[in-house]
PDB file of C-alpha atoms in Angstrom:
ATOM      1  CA  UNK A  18     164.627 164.273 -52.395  1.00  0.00           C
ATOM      2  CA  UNK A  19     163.363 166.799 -49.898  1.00  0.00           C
ATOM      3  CA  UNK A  20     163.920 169.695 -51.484  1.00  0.00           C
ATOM      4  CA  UNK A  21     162.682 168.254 -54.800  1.00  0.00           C
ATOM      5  CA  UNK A  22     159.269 167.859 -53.312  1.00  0.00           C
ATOM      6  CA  UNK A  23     159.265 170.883 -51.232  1.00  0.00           C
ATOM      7  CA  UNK A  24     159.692 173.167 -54.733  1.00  0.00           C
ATOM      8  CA  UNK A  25     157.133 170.233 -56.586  1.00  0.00           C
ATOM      9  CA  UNK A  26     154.726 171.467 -53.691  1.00  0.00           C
ATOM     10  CA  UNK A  27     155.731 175.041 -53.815  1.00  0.00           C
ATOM     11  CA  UNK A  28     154.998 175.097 -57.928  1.00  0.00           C
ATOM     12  CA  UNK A  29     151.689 173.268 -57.487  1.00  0.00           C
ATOM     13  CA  UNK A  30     150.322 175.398 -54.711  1.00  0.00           C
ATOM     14  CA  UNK A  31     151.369 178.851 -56.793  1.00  0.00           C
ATOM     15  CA  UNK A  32     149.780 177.280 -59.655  1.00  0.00           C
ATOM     16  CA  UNK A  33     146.795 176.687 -57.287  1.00  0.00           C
ATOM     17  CA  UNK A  34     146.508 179.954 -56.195  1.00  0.00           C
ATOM     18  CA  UNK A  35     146.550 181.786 -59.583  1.00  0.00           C
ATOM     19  CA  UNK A  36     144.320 179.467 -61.215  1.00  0.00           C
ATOM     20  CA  UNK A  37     141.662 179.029 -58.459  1.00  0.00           C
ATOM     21  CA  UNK A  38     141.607 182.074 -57.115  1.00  0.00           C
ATOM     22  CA  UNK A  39     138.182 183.164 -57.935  1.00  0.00           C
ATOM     23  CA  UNK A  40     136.901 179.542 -56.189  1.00  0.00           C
ATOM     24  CA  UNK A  41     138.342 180.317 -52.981  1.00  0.00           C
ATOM     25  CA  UNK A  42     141.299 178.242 -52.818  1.00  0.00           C
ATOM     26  CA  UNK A  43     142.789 177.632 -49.578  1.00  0.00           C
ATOM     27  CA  UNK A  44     145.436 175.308 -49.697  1.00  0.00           C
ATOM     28  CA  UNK A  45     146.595 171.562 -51.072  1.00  0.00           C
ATOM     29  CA  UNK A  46     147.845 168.304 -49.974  1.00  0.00           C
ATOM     30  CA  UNK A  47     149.667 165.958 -51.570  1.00  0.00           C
ATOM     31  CA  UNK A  48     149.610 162.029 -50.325  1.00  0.00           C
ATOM     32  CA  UNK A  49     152.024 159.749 -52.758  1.00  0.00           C
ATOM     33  CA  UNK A  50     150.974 156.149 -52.611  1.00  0.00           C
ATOM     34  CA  UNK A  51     152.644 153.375 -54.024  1.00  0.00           C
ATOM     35  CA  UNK A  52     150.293 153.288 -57.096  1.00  0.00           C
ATOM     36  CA  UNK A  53     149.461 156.838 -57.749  1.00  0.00           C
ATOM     37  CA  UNK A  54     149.433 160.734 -56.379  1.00  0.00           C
ATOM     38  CA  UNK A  55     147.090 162.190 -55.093  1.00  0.00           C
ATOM     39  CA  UNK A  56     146.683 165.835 -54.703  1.00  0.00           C
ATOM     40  CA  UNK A  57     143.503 167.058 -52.869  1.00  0.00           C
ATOM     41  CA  UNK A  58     142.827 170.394 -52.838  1.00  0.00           C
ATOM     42  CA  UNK A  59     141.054 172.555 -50.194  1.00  0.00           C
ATOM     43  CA  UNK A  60     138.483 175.611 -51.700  1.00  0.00           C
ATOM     44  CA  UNK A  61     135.479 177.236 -51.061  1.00  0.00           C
ATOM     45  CA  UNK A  62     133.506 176.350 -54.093  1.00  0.00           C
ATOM     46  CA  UNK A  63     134.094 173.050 -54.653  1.00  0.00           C
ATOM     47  CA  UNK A  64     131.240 172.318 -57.501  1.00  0.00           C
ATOM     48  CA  UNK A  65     133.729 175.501 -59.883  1.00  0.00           C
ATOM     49  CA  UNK A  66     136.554 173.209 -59.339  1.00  0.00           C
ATOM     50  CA  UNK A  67     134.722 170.097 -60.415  1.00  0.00           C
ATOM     51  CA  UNK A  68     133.320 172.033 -63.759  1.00  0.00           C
ATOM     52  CA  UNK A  69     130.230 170.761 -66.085  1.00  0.00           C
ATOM     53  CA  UNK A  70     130.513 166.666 -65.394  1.00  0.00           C
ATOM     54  CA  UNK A  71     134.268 166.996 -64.604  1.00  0.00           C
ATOM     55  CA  UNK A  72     135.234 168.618 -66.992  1.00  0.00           C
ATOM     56  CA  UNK A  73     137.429 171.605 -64.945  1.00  0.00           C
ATOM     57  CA  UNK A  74     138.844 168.608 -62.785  1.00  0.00           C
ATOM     58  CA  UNK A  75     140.378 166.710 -65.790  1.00  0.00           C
ATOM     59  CA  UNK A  76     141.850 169.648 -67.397  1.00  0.00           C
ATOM     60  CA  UNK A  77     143.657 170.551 -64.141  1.00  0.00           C
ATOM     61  CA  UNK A  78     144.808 166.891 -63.789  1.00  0.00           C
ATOM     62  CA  UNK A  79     145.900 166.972 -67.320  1.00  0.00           C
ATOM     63  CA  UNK A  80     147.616 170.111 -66.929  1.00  0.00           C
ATOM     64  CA  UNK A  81     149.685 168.767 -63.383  1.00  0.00           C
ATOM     65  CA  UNK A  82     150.658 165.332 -65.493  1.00  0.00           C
ATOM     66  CA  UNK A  83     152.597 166.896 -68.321  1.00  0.00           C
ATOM     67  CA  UNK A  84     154.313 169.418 -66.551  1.00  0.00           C
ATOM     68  CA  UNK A  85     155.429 167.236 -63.885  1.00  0.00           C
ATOM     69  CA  UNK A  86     155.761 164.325 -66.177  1.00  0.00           C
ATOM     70  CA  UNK A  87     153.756 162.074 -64.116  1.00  0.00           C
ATOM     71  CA  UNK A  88     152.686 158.960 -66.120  1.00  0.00           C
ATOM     72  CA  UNK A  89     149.560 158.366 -67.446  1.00  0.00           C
ATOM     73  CA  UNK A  90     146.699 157.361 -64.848  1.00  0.00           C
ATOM     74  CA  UNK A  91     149.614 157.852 -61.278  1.00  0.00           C
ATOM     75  CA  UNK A  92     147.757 161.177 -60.232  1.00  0.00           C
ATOM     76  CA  UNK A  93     144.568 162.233 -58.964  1.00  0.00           C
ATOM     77  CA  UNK A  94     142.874 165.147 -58.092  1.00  0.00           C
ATOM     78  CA  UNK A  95     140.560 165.827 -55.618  1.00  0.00           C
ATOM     79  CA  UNK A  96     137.876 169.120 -54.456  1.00  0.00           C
ATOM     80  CA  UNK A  97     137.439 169.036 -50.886  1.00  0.00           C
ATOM     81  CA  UNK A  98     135.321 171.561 -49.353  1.00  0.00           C
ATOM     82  CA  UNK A  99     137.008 173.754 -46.358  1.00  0.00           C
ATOM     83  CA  UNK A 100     135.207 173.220 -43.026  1.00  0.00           C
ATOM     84  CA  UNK A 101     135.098 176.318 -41.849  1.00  0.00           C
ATOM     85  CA  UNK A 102     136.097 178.962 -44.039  1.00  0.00           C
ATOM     86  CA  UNK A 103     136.119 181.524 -41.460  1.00  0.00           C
ATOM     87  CA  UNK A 104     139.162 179.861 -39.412  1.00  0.00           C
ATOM     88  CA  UNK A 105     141.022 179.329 -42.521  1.00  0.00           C
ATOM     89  CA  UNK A 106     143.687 182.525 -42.959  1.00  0.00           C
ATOM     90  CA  UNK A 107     144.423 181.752 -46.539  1.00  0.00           C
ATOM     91  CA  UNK A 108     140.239 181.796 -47.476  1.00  0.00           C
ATOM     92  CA  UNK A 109     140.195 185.633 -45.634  1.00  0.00           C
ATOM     93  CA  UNK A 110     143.037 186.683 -47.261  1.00  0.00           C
ATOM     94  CA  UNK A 111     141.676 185.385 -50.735  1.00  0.00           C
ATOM     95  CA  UNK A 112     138.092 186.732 -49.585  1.00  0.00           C
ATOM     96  CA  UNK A 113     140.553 190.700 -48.311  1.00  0.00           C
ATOM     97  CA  UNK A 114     142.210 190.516 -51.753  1.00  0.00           C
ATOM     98  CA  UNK A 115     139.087 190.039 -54.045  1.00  0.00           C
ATOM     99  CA  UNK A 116     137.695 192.897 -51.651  1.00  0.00           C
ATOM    100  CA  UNK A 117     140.614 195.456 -52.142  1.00  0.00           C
ATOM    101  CA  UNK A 118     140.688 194.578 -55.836  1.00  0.00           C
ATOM    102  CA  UNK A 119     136.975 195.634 -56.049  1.00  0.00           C
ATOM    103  CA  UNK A 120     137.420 198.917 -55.017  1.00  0.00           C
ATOM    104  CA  UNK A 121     135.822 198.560 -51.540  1.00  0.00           C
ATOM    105  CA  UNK A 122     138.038 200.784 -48.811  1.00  0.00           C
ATOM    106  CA  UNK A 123     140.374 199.385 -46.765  1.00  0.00           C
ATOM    107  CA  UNK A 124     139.292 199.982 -43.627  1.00  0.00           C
ATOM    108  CA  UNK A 125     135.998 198.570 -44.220  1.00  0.00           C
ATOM    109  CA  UNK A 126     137.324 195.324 -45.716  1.00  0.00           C
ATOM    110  CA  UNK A 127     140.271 194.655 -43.112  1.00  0.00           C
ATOM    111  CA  UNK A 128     137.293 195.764 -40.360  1.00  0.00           C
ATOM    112  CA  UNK A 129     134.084 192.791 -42.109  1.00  0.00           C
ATOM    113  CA  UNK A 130     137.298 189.645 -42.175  1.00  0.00           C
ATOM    114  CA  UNK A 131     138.195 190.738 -38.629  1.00  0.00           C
ATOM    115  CA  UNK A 132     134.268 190.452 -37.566  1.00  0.00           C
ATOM    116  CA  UNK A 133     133.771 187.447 -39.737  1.00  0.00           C
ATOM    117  CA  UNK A 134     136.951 185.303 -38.181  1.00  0.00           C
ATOM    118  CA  UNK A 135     135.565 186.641 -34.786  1.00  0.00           C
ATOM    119  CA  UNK A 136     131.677 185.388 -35.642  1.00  0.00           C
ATOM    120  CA  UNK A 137     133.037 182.162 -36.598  1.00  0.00           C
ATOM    121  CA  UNK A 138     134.650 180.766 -32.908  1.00  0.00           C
ATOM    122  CA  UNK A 139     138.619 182.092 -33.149  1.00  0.00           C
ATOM    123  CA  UNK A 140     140.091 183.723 -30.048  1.00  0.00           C
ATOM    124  CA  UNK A 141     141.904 186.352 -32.114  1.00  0.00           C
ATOM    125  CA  UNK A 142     142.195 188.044 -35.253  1.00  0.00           C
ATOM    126  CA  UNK A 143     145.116 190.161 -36.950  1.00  0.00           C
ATOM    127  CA  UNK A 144     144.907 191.850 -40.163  1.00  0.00           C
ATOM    128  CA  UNK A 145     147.899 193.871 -41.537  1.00  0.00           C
ATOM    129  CA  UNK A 146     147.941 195.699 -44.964  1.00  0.00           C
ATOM    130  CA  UNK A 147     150.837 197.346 -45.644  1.00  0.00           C
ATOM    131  CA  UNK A 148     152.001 199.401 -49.047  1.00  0.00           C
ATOM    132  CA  UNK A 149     150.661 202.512 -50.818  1.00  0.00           C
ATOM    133  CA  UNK A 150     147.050 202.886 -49.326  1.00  0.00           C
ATOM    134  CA  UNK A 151     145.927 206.910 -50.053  1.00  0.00           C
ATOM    135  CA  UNK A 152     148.816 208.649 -50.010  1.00  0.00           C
ATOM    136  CA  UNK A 153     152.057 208.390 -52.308  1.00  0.00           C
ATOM    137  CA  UNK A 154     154.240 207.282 -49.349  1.00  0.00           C
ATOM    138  CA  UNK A 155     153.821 203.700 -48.196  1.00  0.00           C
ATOM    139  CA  UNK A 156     152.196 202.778 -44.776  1.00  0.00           C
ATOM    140  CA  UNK A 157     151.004 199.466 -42.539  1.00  0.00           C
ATOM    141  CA  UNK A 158     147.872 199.322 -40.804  1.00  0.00           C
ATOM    142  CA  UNK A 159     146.874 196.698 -38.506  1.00  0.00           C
ATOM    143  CA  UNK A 160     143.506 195.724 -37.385  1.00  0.00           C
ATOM    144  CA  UNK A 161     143.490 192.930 -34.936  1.00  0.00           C
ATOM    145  CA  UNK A 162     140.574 192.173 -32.132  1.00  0.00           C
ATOM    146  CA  UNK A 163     140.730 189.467 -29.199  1.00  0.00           C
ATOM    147  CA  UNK A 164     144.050 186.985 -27.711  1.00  0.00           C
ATOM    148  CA  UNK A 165     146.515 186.267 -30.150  1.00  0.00           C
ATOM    149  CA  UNK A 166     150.095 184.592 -29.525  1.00  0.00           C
ATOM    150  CA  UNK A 167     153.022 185.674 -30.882  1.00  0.00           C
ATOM    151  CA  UNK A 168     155.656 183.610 -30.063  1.00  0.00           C
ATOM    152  CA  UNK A 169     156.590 180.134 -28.104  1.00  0.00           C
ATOM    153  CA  UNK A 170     155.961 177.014 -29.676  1.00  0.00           C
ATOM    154  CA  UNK A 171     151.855 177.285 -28.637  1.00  0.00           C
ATOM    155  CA  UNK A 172     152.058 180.611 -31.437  1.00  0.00           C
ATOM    156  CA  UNK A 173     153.343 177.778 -33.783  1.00  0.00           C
ATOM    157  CA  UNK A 174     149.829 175.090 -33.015  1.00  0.00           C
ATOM    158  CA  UNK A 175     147.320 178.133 -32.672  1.00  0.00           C
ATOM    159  CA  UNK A 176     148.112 180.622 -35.038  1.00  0.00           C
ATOM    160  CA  UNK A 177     147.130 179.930 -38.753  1.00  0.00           C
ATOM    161  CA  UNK A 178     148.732 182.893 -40.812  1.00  0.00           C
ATOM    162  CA  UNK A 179     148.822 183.572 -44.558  1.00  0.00           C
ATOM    163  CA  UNK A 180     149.859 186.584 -46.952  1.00  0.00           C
ATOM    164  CA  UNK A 181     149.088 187.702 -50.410  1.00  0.00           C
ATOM    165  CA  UNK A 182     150.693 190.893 -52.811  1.00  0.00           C
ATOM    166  CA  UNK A 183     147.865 192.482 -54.652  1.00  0.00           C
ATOM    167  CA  UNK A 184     148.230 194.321 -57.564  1.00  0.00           C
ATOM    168  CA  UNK A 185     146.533 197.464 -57.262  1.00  0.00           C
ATOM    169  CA  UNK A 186     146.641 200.511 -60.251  1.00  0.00           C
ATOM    170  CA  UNK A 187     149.229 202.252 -57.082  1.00  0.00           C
ATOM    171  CA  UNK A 188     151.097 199.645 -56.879  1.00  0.00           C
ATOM    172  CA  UNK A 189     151.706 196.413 -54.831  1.00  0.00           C
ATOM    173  CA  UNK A 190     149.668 195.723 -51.439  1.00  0.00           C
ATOM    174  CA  UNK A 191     150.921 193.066 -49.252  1.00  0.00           C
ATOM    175  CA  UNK A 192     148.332 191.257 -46.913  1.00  0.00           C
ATOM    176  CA  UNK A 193     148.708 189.310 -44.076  1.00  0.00           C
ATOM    177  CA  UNK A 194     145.850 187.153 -41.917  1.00  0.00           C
ATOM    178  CA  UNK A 195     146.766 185.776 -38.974  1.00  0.00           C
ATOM    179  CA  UNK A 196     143.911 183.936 -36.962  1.00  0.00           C
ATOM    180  CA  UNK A 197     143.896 182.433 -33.330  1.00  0.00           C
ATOM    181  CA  UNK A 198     142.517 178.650 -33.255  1.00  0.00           C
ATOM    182  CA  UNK A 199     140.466 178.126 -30.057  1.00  0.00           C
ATOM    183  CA  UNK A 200     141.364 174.496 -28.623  1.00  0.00           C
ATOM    184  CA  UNK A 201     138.464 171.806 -30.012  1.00  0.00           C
ATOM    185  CA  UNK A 202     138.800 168.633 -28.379  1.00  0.00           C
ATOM    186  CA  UNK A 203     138.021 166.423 -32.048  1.00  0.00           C
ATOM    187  CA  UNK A 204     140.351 168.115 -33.706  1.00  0.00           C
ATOM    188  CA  UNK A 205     138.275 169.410 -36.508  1.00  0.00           C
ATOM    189  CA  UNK A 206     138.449 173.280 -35.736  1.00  0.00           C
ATOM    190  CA  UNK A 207     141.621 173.745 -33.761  1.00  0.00           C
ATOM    191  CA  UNK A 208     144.576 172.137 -31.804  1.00  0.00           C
ATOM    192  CA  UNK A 209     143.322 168.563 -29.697  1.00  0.00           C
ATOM    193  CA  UNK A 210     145.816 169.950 -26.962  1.00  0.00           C
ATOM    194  CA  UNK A 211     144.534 173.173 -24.653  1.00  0.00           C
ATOM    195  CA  UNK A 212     146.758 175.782 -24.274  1.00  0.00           C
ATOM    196  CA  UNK A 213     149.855 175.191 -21.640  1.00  0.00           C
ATOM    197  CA  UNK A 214     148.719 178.159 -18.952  1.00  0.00           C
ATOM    198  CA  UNK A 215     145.249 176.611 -18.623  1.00  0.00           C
ATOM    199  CA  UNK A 216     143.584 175.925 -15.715  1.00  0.00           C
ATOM    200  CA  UNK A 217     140.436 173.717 -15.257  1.00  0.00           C
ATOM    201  CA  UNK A 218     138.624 173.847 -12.012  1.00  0.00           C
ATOM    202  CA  UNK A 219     136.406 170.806 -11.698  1.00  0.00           C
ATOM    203  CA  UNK A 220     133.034 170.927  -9.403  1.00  0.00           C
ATOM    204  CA  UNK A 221     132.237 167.723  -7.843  1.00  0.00           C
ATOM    205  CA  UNK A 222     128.594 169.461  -7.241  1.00  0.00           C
ATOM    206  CA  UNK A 223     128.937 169.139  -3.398  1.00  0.00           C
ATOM    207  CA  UNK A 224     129.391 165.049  -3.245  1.00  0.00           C
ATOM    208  CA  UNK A 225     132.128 165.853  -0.516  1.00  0.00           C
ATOM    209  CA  UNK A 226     131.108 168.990   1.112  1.00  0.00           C
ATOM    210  CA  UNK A 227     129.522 168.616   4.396  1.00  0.00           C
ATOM    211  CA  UNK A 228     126.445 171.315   4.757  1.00  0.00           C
ATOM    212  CA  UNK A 229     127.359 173.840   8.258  1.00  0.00           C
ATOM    213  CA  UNK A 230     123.822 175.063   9.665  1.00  0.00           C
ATOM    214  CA  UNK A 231     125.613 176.199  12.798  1.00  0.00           C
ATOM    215  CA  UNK A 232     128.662 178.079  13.733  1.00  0.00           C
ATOM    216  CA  UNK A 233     130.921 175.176  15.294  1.00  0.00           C
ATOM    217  CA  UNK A 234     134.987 174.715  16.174  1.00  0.00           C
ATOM    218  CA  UNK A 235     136.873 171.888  15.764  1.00  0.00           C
ATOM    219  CA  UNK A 236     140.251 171.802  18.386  1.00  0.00           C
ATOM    220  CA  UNK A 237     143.392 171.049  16.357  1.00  0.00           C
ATOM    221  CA  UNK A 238     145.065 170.642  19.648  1.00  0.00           C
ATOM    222  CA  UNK A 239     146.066 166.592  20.309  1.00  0.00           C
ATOM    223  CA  UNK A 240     144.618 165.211  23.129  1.00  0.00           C
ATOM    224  CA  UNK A 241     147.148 164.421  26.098  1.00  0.00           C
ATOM    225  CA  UNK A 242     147.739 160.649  26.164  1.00  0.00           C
ATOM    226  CA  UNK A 243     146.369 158.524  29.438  1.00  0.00           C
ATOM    227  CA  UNK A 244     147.882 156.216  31.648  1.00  0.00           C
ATOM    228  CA  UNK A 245     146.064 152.624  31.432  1.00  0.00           C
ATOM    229  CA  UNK A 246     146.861 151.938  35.129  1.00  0.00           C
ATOM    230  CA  UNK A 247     145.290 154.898  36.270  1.00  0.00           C
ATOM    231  CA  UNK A 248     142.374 154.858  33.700  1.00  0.00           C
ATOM    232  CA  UNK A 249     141.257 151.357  34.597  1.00  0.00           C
ATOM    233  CA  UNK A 250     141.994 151.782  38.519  1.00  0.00           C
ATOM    234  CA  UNK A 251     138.612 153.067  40.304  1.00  0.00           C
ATOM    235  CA  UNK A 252     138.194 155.825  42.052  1.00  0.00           C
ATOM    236  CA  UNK A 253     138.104 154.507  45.836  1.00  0.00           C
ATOM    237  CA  UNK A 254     136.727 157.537  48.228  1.00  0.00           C
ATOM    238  CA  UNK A 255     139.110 158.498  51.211  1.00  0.00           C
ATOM    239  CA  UNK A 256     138.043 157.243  54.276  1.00  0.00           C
ATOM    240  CA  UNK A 257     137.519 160.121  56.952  1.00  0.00           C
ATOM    241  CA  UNK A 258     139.870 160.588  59.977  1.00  0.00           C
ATOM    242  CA  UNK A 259     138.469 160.035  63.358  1.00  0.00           C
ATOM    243  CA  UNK A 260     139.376 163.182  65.530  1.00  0.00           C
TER     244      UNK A 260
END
């Protein structure tokens, strides 16, 4: 049953990806419910997926029910608009693709998602493009600016990665995004959880500090006990000696 859903999800999101490409698609969920399925998917341009009065959305939930066989009226779909599409590695690497399939250089467009991840609030950035860029033998560059993890289970909460082939007239690029989630407390924009090696230093603005206006010493010394007897006894004078 696992695996049957895991290649149902794999199909759908490929199908995703190919079909919504130009309207920034950036992922899918699926939530099954006793009455029906819902799929909602995650994209840029949410009014493109929607079409003229719905008309894009019902062809795409047409399309879903016969291949999958779902009955008639058991699945929904759903456009929801990605929060912020510059901490979302599969929108870059859409948004590096469509830029490298353009004809713009590939410095320049690995160099504008790097600044535009980095604009946006992540910690870090990584872009690698690897495959035949000038030249007729293959090569990898990397571009990657600020902290990024790479392994541990805190690489596994913080790091959103994706990768794409392009097509180019040279051959096949391969792309890969890999962004650095800063930790947001809601939960909207990265992990709830800070990262393990952080340290918070709290000021208690001076409640419990006492002010020092004048060099003083304190004597850490303990203070030799005294005898009751001899501290309640008075002190008698002698009485002189007659001579």
């Amino acid at each position: 049953m696992f695996v049957a859903d895991g290649v149902f999800y794999a199909e759908l999101n490929e199908f995703f990806q190919r079909e919504l490409a130009a309207e920034g698609y950036s992922g899918c969920e699926v939530r099954v419910t006793p009455a029906r399925t819902e799929i909602i998917i995650r994209a840029n341009h949410t009014q493109d997926i929607l079409g003229v009065k719905g008309r894009r959305i019902r062809e795409l939930t047409s399309l879903v029910q016969k291949r999958f066989n779902f009955p008639d009226g058991t699945v929904e779909l759903y456009a929801e608009k990605v929060a912020a599409r510059g901490l979302s590695a599969v929108s870059q690497c859409e948004s590096l693709k469509f830029k490298l399939l353009q004809g713009l250089a590939v410095r320049r467009a690995a160099y504008s998602v790097v600044r535009y991840v980095m604009e946006s609030g992540a910690k870090g950035c990584e872009v690698v493009v690897s495959g035949k860029l000038r030249a007729a033998r293959a090569k990898a560059m990397k571009f990657s600016e600020g902290f990024m993890l790479h392994s541990g289970y805190p690489a596994q909460q913080f790091i959103d990665s994706a990768v794409r082939h392009v097509e180019m007239k040279q051959g096949v690029l391969g792309i890969k995004v890999k962004i650095m989630l800063d930790h947001d407390p809601t939960g909207r924009l990265g992990p709830k959880n800070p990262l393990p090696d952080v340290i918070t230093i709290f000021d208690n603005d001076g409640k419990d500090e006492v002010s020092v206006d004048v060099p003083s010493s304190v004597s850490k010394v303990a203070a030799e006990p005294v005898a009751p007897d001899a501290a309640a006894a008075p002190t008698a004078a002698a009485p002189a000696e007659a001579f």
